[in-house]
Coordinates of C-alpha atoms in Angstrom, one line a residue:
X1 CA 216.0 285.1 127.1
X2 CA 213.3 283.4 129.0
X3 CA 214.0 281.3 132.1
X4 CA 213.1 277.5 132.1
X5 CA 210.0 276.7 134.1
X6 CA 210.8 274.0 136.5
X7 CA 208.0 274.3 138.8
X8 CA 205.4 271.5 139.5
X9 CA 202.3 271.0 141.1
X10 CA 202.8 270.6 145.0
X11 CA 200.7 267.7 146.0
X12 CA 199.9 269.5 149.4
X13 CA 198.8 272.9 148.6
X14 CA 198.0 272.4 144.9
X15 CA 200.2 275.4 143.8
X16 CA 202.8 275.4 140.9
X17 CA 206.2 275.9 142.8
X18 CA 209.8 274.4 143.1
X19 CA 209.2 270.9 144.3
X20 CA 211.0 268.1 146.1
X21 CA 210.2 264.5 145.5
X22 CA 209.5 262.0 148.3
X23 CA 210.7 258.6 147.4
X24 CA 208.2 257.0 150.3
X25 CA 205.1 258.2 149.1
X26 CA 206.2 259.2 145.3
X27 CA 204.9 262.7 145.7
X28 CA 206.1 266.0 144.9
X29 CA 206.2 269.0 147.7
X30 CA 207.1 272.5 147.9
X31 CA 209.7 273.3 150.6
X32 CA 207.3 274.4 153.5
X33 CA 205.0 271.5 152.7
X34 CA 207.9 269.2 152.6
X35 CA 209.2 270.1 155.9
X36 CA 205.8 269.8 157.2
X37 CA 205.4 266.4 155.4
X38 CA 208.9 265.3 157.1
X39 CA 207.5 266.5 160.6
X40 CA 204.5 264.4 160.0
X41 CA 206.6 261.4 159.3
X42 CA 208.6 262.0 162.7
X43 CA 205.5 262.2 164.5
X44 CA 204.3 259.0 163.2
X45 CA 207.7 257.5 163.8
X46 CA 207.5 258.6 167.3
X47 CA 204.1 257.0 168.0
X48 CA 205.5 253.9 166.6
X49 CA 208.4 254.2 168.7
X50 CA 205.9 254.5 171.8
X51 CA 204.1 251.5 170.7
X52 CA 207.3 249.7 170.5
X53 CA 208.3 250.7 174.0
X54 CA 205.0 249.7 175.3
X55 CA 205.3 246.3 173.7
X56 CA 208.8 246.0 175.2
X57 CA 207.5 246.7 178.5
X58 CA 204.7 244.1 178.2
X59 CA 207.2 241.4 177.2
X60 CA 209.3 242.3 180.4
X61 CA 206.0 242.2 182.5
X62 CA 205.1 238.8 180.9
X63 CA 208.8 237.7 181.7
X64 CA 208.8 238.7 185.4
X65 CA 205.4 238.0 186.1
X66 CA 204.0 235.0 183.9
X67 CA 201.2 234.5 186.5
X68 CA 199.4 237.6 185.2
X69 CA 199.0 236.3 181.6
X70 CA 195.3 235.8 180.6
X71 CA 195.6 232.1 180.3
X72 CA 197.0 231.8 183.7
X73 CA 194.1 233.8 185.1
X74 CA 191.6 231.6 183.5
X75 CA 193.2 228.7 185.0
X76 CA 192.9 230.3 188.4
X77 CA 189.2 231.3 187.8
X78 CA 188.7 227.7 186.7
X79 CA 190.5 226.3 190.1
X80 CA 188.2 228.7 192.3
X81 CA 185.1 227.6 190.8
X82 CA 186.0 223.9 191.2
X83 CA 187.2 224.2 194.6
X84 CA 184.0 225.8 195.4
X85 CA 181.8 222.9 193.8
X86 CA 183.9 220.3 195.5
X87 CA 183.7 222.0 198.8
X88 CA 180.0 222.4 198.3
X89 CA 179.5 218.8 197.5
X90 CA 181.7 217.7 200.0
X91 CA 180.0 219.6 202.8
X92 CA 176.6 218.0 201.5
X93 CA 177.9 214.5 201.7
X94 CA 179.4 214.9 205.2
X95 CA 175.9 216.2 206.4
X96 CA 174.3 213.0 205.1
X97 CA 176.9 211.0 206.4
X98 CA 177.0 212.5 209.8
X99 CA 172.9 211.9 210.1
X100 CA 173.4 208.2 208.8
X101 CA 176.3 207.3 211.2
X102 CA 174.2 208.8 214.0
X103 CA 171.3 206.5 213.2
X104 CA 173.8 203.5 212.8
X105 CA 175.7 204.2 216.1
X106 CA 172.3 204.3 218.1
X107 CA 171.6 200.9 216.7
X108 CA 175.0 199.5 217.6
X109 CA 174.8 201.1 221.0
X110 CA 171.5 199.2 221.5
X111 CA 173.0 195.8 220.6
X112 CA 175.9 196.6 222.8
X113 CA 173.7 197.3 225.8
X114 CA 171.8 193.8 225.1
X115 CA 175.2 192.3 225.4
X116 CA 176.1 194.1 228.6
X117 CA 173.1 192.9 230.2
X118 CA 173.7 189.2 228.9
X119 CA 177.2 189.5 230.5
X120 CA 176.0 190.8 233.8
X121 CA 173.2 187.9 234.0
X122 CA 176.0 185.3 233.6
X123 CA 178.2 187.0 236.3
X124 CA 175.1 187.2 238.4
X125 CA 174.1 183.6 238.0
X126 CA 177.5 182.1 237.6
X127 CA 176.3 179.6 235.2
X128 CA 178.2 179.7 231.8
X129 CA 180.5 177.6 229.6
X130 CA 182.7 177.8 226.3
X131 CA 179.6 178.1 224.2
X132 CA 178.5 181.3 226.1
X133 CA 181.8 183.0 225.8
X134 CA 182.2 182.3 222.3
X135 CA 179.0 183.7 221.6
X136 CA 179.7 186.9 223.4
X137 CA 183.0 187.0 221.8
X138 CA 181.7 186.8 218.3
X139 CA 179.1 189.3 219.1
X140 CA 181.5 191.8 220.0
X141 CA 183.5 191.1 217.1
X142 CA 180.2 191.7 214.9
X143 CA 179.2 195.0 216.3
X144 CA 183.0 196.3 216.2
X145 CA 182.9 195.7 212.5
X146 CA 179.6 197.2 212.1
X147 CA 180.8 200.3 213.9
X148 CA 183.9 200.6 211.7
X149 CA 182.0 199.7 208.3
X150 CA 178.4 200.6 208.7
X151 CA 176.7 198.4 206.2
X152 CA 174.0 201.2 205.2
X153 CA 176.6 204.0 204.8
X154 CA 179.2 204.0 202.0
X155 CA 180.7 206.4 199.6
X156 CA 180.0 205.8 195.8
X157 CA 182.2 207.8 193.4
X158 CA 180.2 208.8 190.1
X159 CA 182.0 207.8 186.9
X160 CA 180.7 211.3 185.6
X161 CA 183.0 214.1 186.5
X162 CA 181.9 216.4 189.2
X163 CA 183.8 219.5 187.5
X164 CA 184.6 220.5 184.0
X165 CA 188.2 219.4 183.0
X166 CA 190.4 221.6 181.3
X167 CA 193.6 220.9 179.7
X168 CA 196.5 223.1 177.7
X169 CA 196.6 222.4 174.2
X170 CA 200.0 223.0 172.7
X171 CA 200.3 223.6 169.2
X172 CA 202.5 220.7 167.8
X173 CA 205.9 221.8 166.8
X174 CA 206.8 220.6 163.2
X175 CA 210.3 219.1 162.8
X176 CA 212.4 221.2 161.0
X177 CA 214.3 218.1 159.7
X178 CA 212.8 215.0 158.9
X179 CA 214.5 212.9 156.0
X180 CA 218.0 212.7 154.3
X181 CA 219.6 211.7 151.2
X182 CA 220.8 208.2 152.3
X183 CA 223.8 208.6 150.0
X184 CA 226.5 211.0 151.3
X185 CA 228.9 213.4 150.1
X186 CA 232.4 213.4 151.3
X187 CA 233.1 216.9 152.5
X188 CA 236.7 216.3 153.9
X189 CA 239.1 213.5 153.8
X190 CA 238.1 210.3 151.9
X191 CA 241.5 210.1 150.1
X192 CA 242.8 207.2 152.2
X193 CA 244.3 207.2 155.6
X194 CA 247.1 209.8 155.8
X195 CA 248.5 213.2 157.0
X196 CA 248.3 215.3 153.9
X197 CA 246.0 218.2 154.0
X198 CA 243.7 216.4 151.9
X199 CA 243.5 213.5 154.2
X200 CA 242.5 212.8 157.7
X201 CA 243.5 209.7 160.1
X202 CA 240.6 208.6 162.5
X203 CA 238.5 211.9 162.9
X204 CA 236.5 212.0 166.2
X205 CA 234.8 215.0 167.1
X206 CA 233.6 217.8 164.6
X207 CA 232.3 221.3 164.7
X208 CA 230.1 223.2 162.1
X209 CA 230.1 227.0 162.3
X210 CA 227.7 229.7 160.8
X211 CA 229.5 229.5 157.4
X212 CA 229.4 225.6 157.0
X213 CA 233.2 225.5 157.8
X214 CA 234.1 222.1 159.3
X215 CA 236.5 221.9 162.3
X216 CA 237.8 218.1 162.9
X217 CA 239.7 216.6 165.6
X218 CA 242.0 214.8 163.3
X219 CA 243.0 212.2 166.3
X220 CA 245.8 210.3 164.9
X221 CA 247.2 213.0 162.9
X222 CA 247.6 215.0 166.2
X223 CA 245.8 218.2 164.8
X224 CA 242.8 220.1 164.6
X225 CA 242.0 220.9 160.7
X226 CA 239.5 223.4 159.5
X227 CA 238.0 222.7 155.9
X228 CA 236.4 225.7 154.4
X229 CA 233.1 225.1 152.8
X230 CA 233.6 223.2 149.4
X231 CA 237.3 223.1 149.6
X232 CA 239.3 220.3 148.3
X233 CA 241.8 220.2 151.4
X234 CA 241.9 221.4 154.8
X235 CA 244.4 223.6 156.8
X236 CA 246.0 222.6 160.1
X237 CA 244.9 225.4 162.7
X238 CA 246.2 223.6 166.0
X239 CA 249.0 221.0 166.6
X240 CA 250.1 219.4 163.5
X241 CA 253.6 219.4 164.6
X242 CA 253.8 215.6 165.6
X243 CA 252.8 214.1 168.7
X244 CA 253.9 215.9 171.9
X245 CA 253.1 217.8 175.0
X246 CA 254.8 221.2 174.1
X247 CA 252.3 224.1 173.9
X248 CA 252.0 223.9 170.2
X249 CA 251.5 220.3 169.9
X250 CA 248.4 218.0 170.5
X251 CA 248.4 214.2 171.4
X252 CA 245.2 212.3 170.0
X253 CA 242.9 215.3 170.2
X254 CA 239.2 213.8 170.6
X255 CA 237.0 216.8 170.3
X256 CA 237.0 220.5 169.3
X257 CA 234.6 223.5 169.8
X258 CA 234.5 226.9 168.3
X259 CA 233.9 229.7 170.9
X260 CA 232.4 232.2 168.3
X261 CA 232.4 235.1 170.9
X262 CA 236.1 235.3 170.9
X263 CA 237.0 233.4 167.8
X264 CA 239.0 230.9 169.7
X265 CA 239.0 227.0 169.5
X266 CA 238.8 224.6 172.4
X267 CA 240.3 221.2 172.4
X268 CA 240.1 218.2 174.4
X269 CA 243.9 217.3 174.0
X270 CA 243.2 213.7 175.4
X271 CA 246.7 212.1 175.2
X272 CA 248.1 215.2 177.1
X273 CA 245.2 215.1 179.6
X274 CA 244.2 218.7 179.3
X275 CA 241.8 221.0 177.8
X276 CA 243.5 223.8 176.0
X277 CA 242.5 226.9 174.1
X278 CA 244.0 228.2 171.0
X279 CA 243.5 231.8 169.7
X280 CA 245.4 233.1 166.9
X281 CA 248.2 230.5 167.5
X282 CA 248.4 231.5 171.1
X283 CA 247.7 228.6 173.4
X284 CA 246.4 228.4 176.9
X285 CA 245.7 225.5 179.3
X286 CA 242.2 225.8 180.7
X287 CA 241.8 222.3 182.6
X288 CA 244.9 220.5 183.5
X289 CA 245.4 216.8 184.5
X290 CA 242.0 215.5 183.5
X291 CA 241.1 212.3 181.3
X292 CA 239.1 214.4 178.9
X293 CA 236.9 213.0 176.5
X294 CA 234.4 215.3 174.6
X295 CA 233.5 219.0 175.2
X296 CA 230.2 221.0 175.0
X297 CA 229.5 224.7 175.5
X298 CA 226.2 226.2 176.6
X299 CA 224.8 229.6 175.9
X300 CA 225.5 230.7 179.5
X301 CA 229.1 230.4 179.1
X302 CA 229.8 227.2 180.8
X303 CA 232.3 224.5 179.5
X304 CA 231.4 220.9 180.0
X305 CA 234.0 218.0 179.7
X306 CA 233.4 214.3 180.0
X307 CA 235.9 212.5 181.9
X308 CA 235.9 208.8 180.6
X309 CA 238.4 207.6 183.5
X310 CA 236.3 209.2 186.4
X311 CA 232.9 208.1 184.5
X312 CA 231.7 211.8 185.0
X313 CA 230.9 214.9 183.5
X314 CA 231.9 218.4 185.0
X315 CA 230.9 221.8 184.3
X316 CA 233.2 225.0 184.6
X317 CA 232.3 228.7 184.2
X318 CA 234.4 230.0 181.4
X319 CA 237.4 231.8 183.0
X320 CA 237.0 230.0 186.4
X321 CA 238.9 226.8 186.1
X322 CA 238.8 225.5 189.8
X323 CA 237.5 222.0 190.6
X324 CA 234.2 222.2 188.5
X325 CA 230.9 220.9 189.5
X326 CA 229.8 217.4 188.6
X327 CA 226.7 217.3 186.4
X328 CA 226.5 213.8 185.4
X329 CA 227.9 210.4 186.8
X330 CA 230.8 210.9 189.4
X331 CA 229.5 207.8 191.4
X332 CA 232.2 205.1 190.1
X333 CA 231.8 203.1 187.1
X334 CA 228.5 201.3 186.8
X335 CA 225.0 201.1 185.2
X336 CA 222.9 202.4 187.7
X337 CA 221.0 205.7 187.1
X338 CA 223.4 207.7 189.1
X339 CA 226.5 206.2 187.0
X340 CA 228.4 206.2 183.9
X341 CA 230.5 203.8 182.2
X342 CA 233.0 205.5 179.9
X343 CA 231.0 208.5 178.9
X344 CA 231.9 210.1 175.4
X345 CA 230.0 212.8 173.5
X346 CA 227.9 215.2 175.4
X347 CA 225.2 217.7 174.5
X348 CA 223.6 220.5 176.5
X349 CA 220.1 221.8 175.8
X350 CA 218.6 225.2 176.5
X351 CA 217.7 224.0 179.9
X352 CA 221.2 222.9 180.6
X353 CA 220.2 219.4 180.8
X354 CA 223.1 217.3 180.0
X355 CA 222.9 214.3 177.5
X356 CA 225.7 211.9 177.6
X357 CA 226.6 208.9 175.2
X358 CA 227.4 206.1 177.9
X359 CA 229.6 204.1 175.7
X360 CA 230.0 200.8 177.7
X361 CA 226.5 200.8 178.9
X362 CA 225.1 201.3 175.5
X363 CA 222.8 203.9 176.2
X364 CA 222.2 207.7 176.1
X365 CA 221.5 209.3 179.5
X366 CA 219.9 212.6 180.2
X367 CA 220.8 214.3 183.4
X368 CA 218.5 217.5 184.2
X369 CA 220.1 220.4 185.9
X370 CA 221.1 219.7 189.5
X371 CA 219.6 216.2 189.2
X372 CA 221.0 213.4 191.3
X373 CA 220.6 210.9 188.8
X374 CA 219.9 210.5 185.2
X375 CA 217.2 209.1 183.1
X376 CA 217.7 206.8 180.0
X377 CA 216.5 208.5 176.7
X378 CA 217.9 206.0 174.0
X379 CA 219.2 202.5 174.2
X380 CA 219.8 200.6 177.8
X381 CA 218.4 197.4 176.5
X382 CA 221.9 195.6 176.4
X383 CA 224.3 195.8 173.4
X384 CA 222.7 194.8 170.2
X385 CA 221.6 196.1 166.6
X386 CA 217.6 196.1 167.2
X387 CA 215.8 199.3 167.0
X388 CA 215.7 199.4 170.9
X389 CA 219.4 199.0 171.3
X390 CA 222.7 200.6 170.8
X391 CA 226.0 199.4 170.4
X392 CA 229.0 201.8 171.8
X393 CA 227.3 204.9 171.1
X394 CA 229.1 208.0 170.2
X395 CA 228.3 211.4 168.7
X396 CA 225.0 213.1 169.9
X397 CA 222.6 216.1 168.8
X398 CA 219.3 216.8 170.4
X399 CA 216.8 219.1 168.2
X400 CA 214.2 221.6 169.5
X401 CA 211.7 218.8 169.6
X402 CA 214.1 216.9 172.1
X403 CA 214.7 214.2 169.3
X404 CA 218.0 212.6 169.9
X405 CA 220.3 211.9 167.1
X406 CA 223.2 209.4 168.2
X407 CA 226.1 207.8 166.2
X408 CA 225.4 204.2 166.8
X409 CA 229.3 203.3 166.3
X410 CA 229.5 199.6 166.0
X411 CA 226.1 199.3 164.3
X412 CA 227.6 201.8 161.5
X413 CA 224.2 203.7 161.7
X414 CA 222.8 207.1 162.9
X415 CA 219.7 206.7 165.1
X416 CA 216.9 209.1 166.0
X417 CA 215.3 208.5 169.3
X418 CA 212.2 210.4 170.6
X419 CA 212.3 211.1 174.2
X420 CA 210.1 208.2 176.0
X421 CA 209.9 206.1 173.1
X422 CA 210.9 202.5 173.6
X423 CA 212.9 202.5 170.4
X424 CA 214.4 204.4 167.7
X425 CA 214.6 204.8 164.0
X426 CA 217.6 204.5 161.4
X427 CA 218.3 208.1 160.0
X428 CA 221.2 207.1 157.8
X429 CA 223.6 204.1 157.5
X430 CA 222.9 200.7 159.0
X431 CA 224.2 199.1 155.5
X432 CA 227.1 197.0 157.0
X433 CA 230.8 198.1 157.5
X434 CA 232.0 199.6 154.3
X435 CA 233.2 202.8 152.7
X436 CA 230.4 203.3 150.1
X437 CA 228.4 206.7 150.1
X438 CA 225.6 205.0 152.1
X439 CA 227.8 203.1 154.8
X440 CA 229.9 203.8 157.6
X441 CA 232.8 202.1 159.3
X442 CA 232.5 203.3 163.1
X443 CA 230.8 206.7 162.9
X444 CA 232.1 209.0 165.5
X445 CA 231.2 212.7 166.1
X446 CA 227.9 214.2 164.4
X447 CA 226.6 217.8 164.0
X448 CA 224.2 219.6 161.7
X449 CA 224.6 222.8 159.9
X450 CA 221.4 225.6 160.1
X451 CA 220.0 224.2 157.1
X452 CA 219.6 220.7 158.7
X453 CA 222.3 219.0 156.8
X454 CA 223.8 216.3 158.8
X455 CA 227.6 215.7 159.1
X456 CA 229.4 212.5 160.6
X457 CA 232.9 211.8 161.2
X458 CA 233.4 208.6 159.5
X459 CA 236.0 207.3 161.9
X460 CA 237.5 204.2 160.3
X461 CA 237.2 205.5 156.7
X462 CA 238.9 208.7 157.6
X463 CA 236.4 211.2 156.1
X464 CA 233.6 213.3 156.8
X465 CA 230.2 212.7 155.4
X466 CA 227.5 215.1 154.6
X467 CA 224.0 213.8 154.3
X468 CA 221.9 216.5 152.6
X469 CA 218.4 217.1 153.9
X470 CA 215.5 216.4 151.8
X471 CA 213.0 219.2 152.1

């Protein structure tokens, strides 16, 4: 019985042998050539790995020594050449000025000598009056002015630039988010005021995780509620055991953030004057005896807490809960740039600048890291409903373009302000105080998911509204 011929043509040696198929290049190789082919691939991988390592080293060098970048070297070269041109021009002008001033001084010296002779003559003759003295005084004033301001010598600045100007042109970042549907979808609550799991009672702060689950500080129900994406009701994950000060109870919580590194939630338990952490139904008081308002957590592991009574924002390193450091306000209640008046929500950007909604001053303040005072970045033009005003601002979010989104609470609208602009624009709301899909009744906390959909805690309508982004 003849054996079945299972041999095929090897791509490399071009001989009929038992071959093996390579999925990467879709070719057939005999075993020796396949081994060699795999070694060739390994060598190529090694080369690519080396290139990656070189690139990584280049990145590290750029991070550690940004001044070595070619752009910086071009700027340095421009500076050197410009300085040389300026120094040469200045030296030329000095030389001309010295020569001209010397001529001028010689002329003035002659006039001075003439006056000296006149004075000597008057002293010798002892024959002078007020007219002679006034003449001498005026002559002295005249040559003094001439010495200080030579009439034939002056500096003239040419309107044409002496050096070629340079500037850095940054490619403008395009907004990730621009417009939203004006009619919202209710994604939590909205079933009248109540304590059932499909109801809310005066929601304050909200947090949206990467799975679009919503964590809500359900203030008057004294609980934190999690609503899964597209769920018809939530579940109580902290508190919910009536108002109280036991470890398993809350008292009017105003904000919640999720520490996604250790899968815990941190709560501003305002009525109990404490910041408390819940992890798998276990509780730990992080900060006690504090009139906490709202919370923020930055990428460096710092926890920020607004203190509405002390009119300040403090920062703590997670796990190190001592006195904390004041990063905004802390100079009594007031409206100066180093003061706050009932700070509510806070946002911390990549540079650890702290944005604070200054509730009773009707403005948003930005405090850069280690700054002694803040700057007004939204509102600050008294309380009102114009586009350059805010009225009792609450929730805040700052995007990658430093555009500030703020819940303009008693104006029932969400505003967007570009830092440095005199007025903002209405993003959603601003349609009176009602409960229709495009209306608010006291918007409080706000947040965005990773797709740019906007979520707002509609405080007096006891619901969370989602405004879908329009691409």
